[in-house]
Short mmCIF file of C-alpha atoms in Angstrom, two decimals:
data_model
loop_
_atom_site.label_atom_id
_atom_site.label_comp_id
_atom_site.label_asym_id
_atom_site.label_seq_id
_atom_site.Cartn_x
_atom_site.Cartn_y
_atom_site.Cartn_z
CA UNK D 109 36.11 5.92 -16.75
CA UNK D 110 33.67 5.98 -13.60
CA UNK D 111 35.14 4.66 -10.41
CA UNK D 112 33.25 2.74 -7.79
CA UNK D 113 35.08 5.08 -5.11
CA UNK D 114 32.95 8.03 -4.46
CA UNK D 115 33.76 11.28 -2.41
CA UNK D 116 32.18 11.14 1.05
CA UNK D 117 29.64 13.84 0.63
CA UNK D 118 27.43 12.25 -2.06
CA UNK D 119 27.56 9.05 0.02
CA UNK D 120 26.74 10.83 3.17
CA UNK D 121 23.75 12.55 1.62
CA UNK D 122 22.65 9.26 0.00
CA UNK D 123 22.90 7.67 3.28
CA UNK D 124 20.77 10.17 4.96
CA UNK D 125 18.01 9.88 2.43
CA UNK D 126 18.00 6.35 2.66
CA UNK D 127 17.72 6.38 6.41
CA UNK D 128 14.92 8.73 6.10
CA UNK D 129 13.08 6.55 3.61
CA UNK D 130 13.50 3.43 5.91
CA UNK D 131 12.37 5.46 8.97
CA UNK D 132 9.25 6.29 7.15
CA UNK D 133 8.64 2.60 5.86
CA UNK D 134 9.10 1.50 9.63
CA UNK D 135 6.12 3.67 10.58
CA UNK D 136 3.73 1.33 8.79
CA UNK D 137 1.78 -0.96 11.14
CA UNK D 138 3.23 -4.38 11.41
CA UNK D 139 6.53 -3.67 9.98
CA UNK D 140 9.33 -5.01 12.08
CA UNK D 141 12.53 -4.45 9.94
CA UNK D 142 13.63 -2.71 6.79
CA UNK D 143 16.93 -3.30 5.10
CA UNK D 144 18.94 -2.28 2.10
CA UNK D 145 20.95 -5.32 0.95
CA UNK D 146 23.74 -5.28 -1.57
CA UNK D 147 24.46 -7.56 -4.30
CA UNK D 148 26.51 -9.88 -2.03
CA UNK D 149 23.71 -10.04 0.48
CA UNK D 150 25.18 -7.55 2.89
CA UNK D 151 23.12 -5.18 4.84
CA UNK D 152 24.06 -1.49 4.07
CA UNK D 153 21.21 0.13 5.97
CA UNK D 154 18.66 -1.22 8.40
CA UNK D 155 16.12 -0.18 10.78
CA UNK D 156 14.29 -2.73 12.89
CA UNK D 157 12.35 -2.84 16.26
CA UNK D 158 12.77 -6.48 16.95
CA UNK D 159 15.63 -9.03 17.09
CA UNK D 160 16.75 -9.80 13.45
CA UNK D 161 19.72 -11.63 12.23
CA UNK D 162 21.00 -9.10 9.87
CA UNK D 163 23.61 -11.47 8.30
CA UNK D 164 20.95 -14.03 7.61
CA UNK D 165 18.39 -11.85 6.24
CA UNK D 166 20.60 -10.25 3.78
CA UNK D 167 21.89 -13.33 2.34
CA UNK D 168 18.70 -15.13 2.33
CA UNK D 169 16.74 -12.30 0.77
CA UNK D 170 19.40 -12.23 -2.21
CA UNK D 171 19.01 -16.08 -2.51
CA UNK D 172 15.14 -16.10 -2.53
CA UNK D 173 15.00 -13.07 -4.88
CA UNK D 174 17.54 -14.70 -7.23
CA UNK D 175 15.32 -17.90 -7.16
CA UNK D 176 12.02 -16.04 -7.81
CA UNK D 177 13.69 -14.17 -10.89
CA UNK D 178 14.93 -17.54 -12.22
CA UNK D 179 11.32 -18.84 -12.02
CA UNK D 180 9.80 -15.75 -13.55
CA UNK D 181 12.31 -16.02 -16.39
CA UNK D 182 11.42 -19.78 -16.90
CA UNK D 183 7.54 -18.96 -17.42
CA UNK D 184 8.26 -15.77 -19.46
CA UNK D 185 7.50 -13.30 -16.92
CA UNK D 186 10.65 -11.15 -17.63
CA UNK D 187 11.61 -8.85 -14.88
CA UNK D 188 10.69 -9.50 -11.32
CA UNK D 189 9.44 -6.44 -9.40
CA UNK D 190 8.77 -7.76 -6.04
CA UNK D 191 8.77 -10.96 -4.14
CA UNK D 192 6.68 -11.69 -1.36
CA UNK D 193 7.31 -14.59 1.08
CA UNK D 194 4.15 -15.44 3.24
CA UNK D 195 5.27 -17.13 6.44
CA UNK D 196 3.49 -18.56 9.51
CA UNK D 197 4.39 -15.41 11.43
CA UNK D 198 4.62 -12.61 8.87
CA UNK D 199 5.80 -11.63 5.50
CA UNK D 200 9.03 -10.90 3.93
CA UNK D 201 8.99 -8.47 0.87
CA UNK D 202 11.79 -7.72 -1.39
CA UNK D 203 12.21 -5.43 -4.18
CA UNK D 204 15.11 -4.71 -6.48
CA UNK D 205 16.49 -1.06 -6.65
CA UNK D 206 19.75 -0.71 -8.69
CA UNK D 207 23.10 -2.17 -9.21
CA UNK D 208 21.98 -5.32 -7.46
CA UNK D 209 20.83 -3.49 -4.23
CA UNK D 210 17.48 -4.65 -2.82
CA UNK D 211 15.05 -3.35 -0.33
CA UNK D 212 13.85 -6.03 2.14
CA UNK D 213 10.81 -5.54 4.64
CA UNK D 214 9.91 -7.88 7.35
CA UNK D 215 6.53 -7.64 8.90
CA UNK D 216 4.40 -9.29 11.51
CA UNK D 217 1.53 -11.39 10.65
CA UNK D 218 -0.98 -8.65 11.49
CA UNK D 219 0.66 -6.17 8.90
CA UNK D 220 -1.84 -5.14 6.13
CA UNK D 221 -0.34 -6.40 3.01
CA UNK D 222 -1.93 -4.10 0.85
CA UNK D 223 -0.84 -1.25 2.68
CA UNK D 224 2.95 -2.33 3.06
CA UNK D 225 2.91 -3.31 -0.77
CA UNK D 226 1.44 0.15 -1.52
CA UNK D 227 3.86 2.08 0.31
CA UNK D 228 6.77 -0.02 -1.04
CA UNK D 229 5.58 0.34 -4.75
CA UNK D 230 5.39 4.11 -4.22
CA UNK D 231 8.80 4.36 -2.44
CA UNK D 232 10.73 2.26 -4.86
CA UNK D 233 10.99 4.92 -7.59
CA UNK D 234 12.51 7.36 -5.34
CA UNK D 235 15.10 4.90 -4.23
CA UNK D 236 15.92 3.95 -7.81
CA UNK D 237 16.35 7.68 -8.66
CA UNK D 238 18.68 8.32 -5.62
CA UNK D 239 20.78 5.31 -6.52
CA UNK D 240 20.85 6.39 -10.21
CA UNK D 241 21.91 9.78 -9.34
CA UNK D 242 24.57 8.67 -6.81
CA UNK D 243 25.94 5.90 -9.50
CA UNK D 244 26.27 8.69 -12.07
CA UNK D 245 28.35 10.99 -9.87
CA UNK E 251 -24.86 16.49 1.26
CA UNK E 252 -25.30 12.79 1.74
CA UNK E 253 -22.90 11.75 4.77
CA UNK E 254 -21.15 9.12 3.13
CA UNK E 255 -20.91 11.03 -0.31
CA UNK E 256 -19.32 13.89 1.51
CA UNK E 257 -16.68 11.55 3.10
CA UNK E 258 -15.97 9.93 -0.34
CA UNK E 259 -15.66 13.50 -1.78
CA UNK E 260 -13.07 14.36 0.78
CA UNK E 261 -11.20 11.12 -0.06
CA UNK E 262 -11.25 11.76 -3.61
CA UNK E 263 -9.81 15.05 -2.83
CA UNK E 264 -7.01 13.63 -0.91
CA UNK E 265 -6.44 11.02 -3.63
CA UNK E 266 -6.29 13.77 -6.22
CA UNK E 267 -3.94 15.76 -4.08
CA UNK E 268 -1.57 12.66 -3.92
CA UNK E 269 -1.87 11.92 -7.56
CA UNK E 270 -1.20 15.37 -8.51
CA UNK E 271 1.88 15.69 -5.98
CA UNK E 272 3.46 13.03 -8.10
CA UNK E 273 6.06 14.71 -10.66
CA UNK E 274 5.34 14.82 -14.17
CA UNK E 275 9.15 13.97 -14.79
CA UNK E 276 10.85 11.09 -13.17
CA UNK E 277 13.86 13.36 -12.68
CA UNK E 278 12.10 15.44 -10.14
CA UNK E 279 10.95 12.48 -7.88
CA UNK E 280 13.69 12.76 -5.29
CA UNK E 281 13.11 16.57 -4.74
CA UNK E 282 9.41 15.98 -4.02
CA UNK E 283 9.37 12.67 -2.42
CA UNK E 284 8.86 14.12 1.10
CA UNK E 285 5.56 15.95 -0.10
CA UNK E 286 4.55 12.64 -1.97
CA UNK E 287 4.96 10.73 1.24
CA UNK E 288 2.91 13.39 3.29
CA UNK E 289 0.02 13.30 0.83
CA UNK E 290 0.19 9.55 0.52
CA UNK E 291 0.00 9.27 4.40
CA UNK E 292 -2.71 11.64 4.62
CA UNK E 293 -4.71 9.54 2.09
CA UNK E 294 -4.06 6.26 3.71
CA UNK E 295 -4.96 7.69 7.16
CA UNK E 296 -8.23 9.23 5.79
CA UNK E 297 -8.98 5.78 4.32
CA UNK E 298 -8.38 4.22 7.64
CA UNK E 299 -10.51 6.61 9.57
CA UNK E 300 -13.46 6.34 7.10
CA UNK E 301 -13.36 2.43 7.50
CA UNK E 302 -13.38 2.89 11.32
CA UNK E 303 -16.28 5.41 11.15
CA UNK E 304 -18.36 3.40 8.73
CA UNK E 305 -18.21 0.07 10.72
CA UNK E 306 -19.69 2.01 13.75
CA UNK E 307 -22.93 2.64 11.85
CA UNK E 308 -25.62 0.43 12.77
CA UNK E 309 -26.51 -2.13 10.17
CA UNK E 310 -22.92 -2.33 8.77
CA UNK E 311 -21.08 -5.54 9.52
CA UNK E 312 -17.52 -4.63 8.24
CA UNK E 313 -15.82 -2.18 6.10
CA UNK E 314 -12.37 -2.78 4.25
CA UNK E 315 -10.11 -1.03 1.85
CA UNK E 316 -8.02 -2.90 -0.66
CA UNK E 317 -5.25 -1.83 -3.13
CA UNK E 318 -4.79 -4.20 -5.95
CA UNK E 319 -6.78 -6.81 -4.14
CA UNK E 320 -4.66 -6.70 -1.15
CA UNK E 321 -5.98 -5.44 2.45
CA UNK E 322 -5.00 -1.80 3.15
CA UNK E 323 -7.51 -1.07 6.03
CA UNK E 324 -10.08 -2.93 7.73
CA UNK E 325 -12.65 -2.65 10.61
CA UNK E 326 -15.43 -4.96 11.87
CA UNK E 327 -16.11 -8.58 11.37
CA UNK E 328 -14.54 -9.56 8.06
CA UNK E 329 -14.37 -13.07 7.36
CA UNK E 330 -11.91 -14.36 5.05
CA UNK E 331 -10.23 -10.93 4.52
CA UNK E 332 -7.80 -12.10 1.91
CA UNK E 333 -10.45 -14.14 -0.03
CA UNK E 334 -12.61 -10.96 -0.06
CA UNK E 335 -9.96 -9.06 -1.65
CA UNK E 336 -9.33 -11.51 -4.38
CA UNK E 337 -13.10 -11.74 -5.07
CA UNK E 338 -13.41 -7.88 -5.18
CA UNK E 339 -10.58 -7.91 -7.85
CA UNK E 340 -12.50 -10.70 -9.73
CA UNK E 341 -15.78 -8.86 -9.68
CA UNK E 342 -14.18 -5.47 -10.62
CA UNK E 343 -12.60 -7.06 -13.61
CA UNK E 344 -15.80 -8.68 -14.64
CA UNK E 345 -17.82 -5.30 -14.02
CA UNK E 346 -15.11 -3.40 -16.19
CA UNK E 347 -15.52 -5.86 -19.14
CA UNK E 348 -19.35 -5.64 -18.83
CA UNK E 349 -19.14 -1.79 -18.77
CA UNK E 350 -17.13 -1.75 -21.88
CA UNK E 351 -19.43 -3.89 -23.62
CA UNK E 352 -22.35 -2.07 -22.32
CA UNK E 353 -20.91 1.41 -22.59
CA UNK E 354 -21.43 2.17 -19.13
CA UNK E 355 -18.49 4.36 -18.51
CA UNK E 356 -16.00 3.85 -15.55
CA UNK E 357 -17.25 1.69 -12.83
CA UNK E 358 -18.13 3.66 -9.70
CA UNK E 359 -19.75 0.94 -7.56
CA UNK E 360 -20.76 -2.67 -7.60
CA UNK E 361 -23.39 -4.18 -5.19
CA UNK E 362 -23.63 -7.94 -4.63
CA UNK E 363 -26.83 -8.98 -2.80
CA UNK E 364 -26.98 -12.40 -1.46
CA UNK E 365 -29.85 -14.14 0.59
CA UNK E 366 -28.19 -13.26 3.84
CA UNK E 367 -25.72 -10.62 3.34
CA UNK E 368 -24.62 -7.92 0.89
CA UNK E 369 -21.71 -6.07 -0.24
CA UNK E 370 -20.97 -2.82 -1.84
CA UNK E 371 -17.68 -2.16 -3.61
CA UNK E 372 -16.53 1.53 -4.33
CA UNK E 373 -13.51 2.81 -6.14
CA UNK E 374 -11.65 5.74 -4.40
CA UNK E 375 -8.66 7.01 -5.87
CA UNK E 376 -6.17 4.12 -6.21
CA UNK E 377 -8.10 1.94 -3.72
CA UNK E 378 -11.30 0.03 -3.47
CA UNK E 379 -13.61 0.33 -0.57
CA UNK E 380 -15.91 -2.48 0.59
CA UNK E 381 -18.95 -2.31 2.88
CA UNK E 382 -20.48 -5.57 4.23
CA UNK E 383 -23.95 -5.53 5.79
CA UNK E 384 -26.87 -7.97 6.16
CA UNK E 385 -29.20 -8.13 3.35
CA UNK E 386 -32.17 -6.17 4.96
CA UNK E 387 -29.76 -3.00 5.66
CA UNK E 388 -30.64 -0.05 3.42
CA UNK E 389 -27.25 1.19 2.68
CA UNK E 390 -28.30 4.39 1.02
CA UNK E 391 -30.34 5.19 3.92
CA UNK E 392 -27.79 4.30 6.82
CA UNK E 393 -25.00 5.94 5.18
CA UNK E 394 -26.92 9.02 4.06
CA UNK E 395 -27.85 10.16 7.59
CA UNK E 396 -25.88 12.17 9.89
CA UNK E 397 -23.47 9.54 11.32
CA UNK E 398 -23.99 10.64 15.08
CA UNK E 399 -27.53 9.54 14.89
CA UNK E 400 -26.77 6.15 13.53
CA UNK E 401 -23.77 5.15 15.48
CA UNK E 402 -24.36 1.85 17.36
CA UNK E 403 -23.92 2.86 20.94
CA UNK E 404 -23.42 -0.68 22.02
CA UNK E 405 -20.13 -1.04 20.13
#
């Protein structure tokens, strides 16, 4: 039976890899925060260059994603791959990773949405694989 | 070689380098993620650099690059930048349908000429490049010349 308690080495390696990926995502023009959110809406990793309420963002991203997933199911769209919130001062993009974890990105209004989405879409398979490897260990 | 063609060719090479850096097996994706990231970054920076260069040519109003209809890079006066992306997606879809019906092959470019302005849409790797200019601009001519001769010194 697999346990949720892992030895420290794989956790440390995963953490470093995630930090590296978040660091790369933060380099995109207009991105102000990138966070990994667990199934309970708690932030496990975060990088930000402006004041962000980490507790609020984690919980609200999970709530919004849950609502969007339900909406997608109601209209027969099956799996939700990404939720984009367009706000007066920027965007929030959230994408599911694995085991209820999500990647959330907060951007300024001047961020190039196509660029952010392109990077995010290309990064997700790497994060999914990292999590899959970790959960198997 | 035509200046713009040579630029597109360089971009195509970077897009191909990025595409080929992606592993054939999903199992290897973590090992090569750093290289993929680097190639992607090179490609995206080259797109932004080309967009910046093109817009400095006299007779070009704006230049923008889109991915799946969403803005990736832009320079110059681009009115309704999001609407333009949606329009490009729509035009590309229609062109692809026509291409299939008429056996034209893969769509390489679309030019829409209006009474006042015109727009050229070109596919480069995963992105769509779009050039706006006044109707009278001879795009083939201005984009074909050595860029140094055509850069608008007033900008």
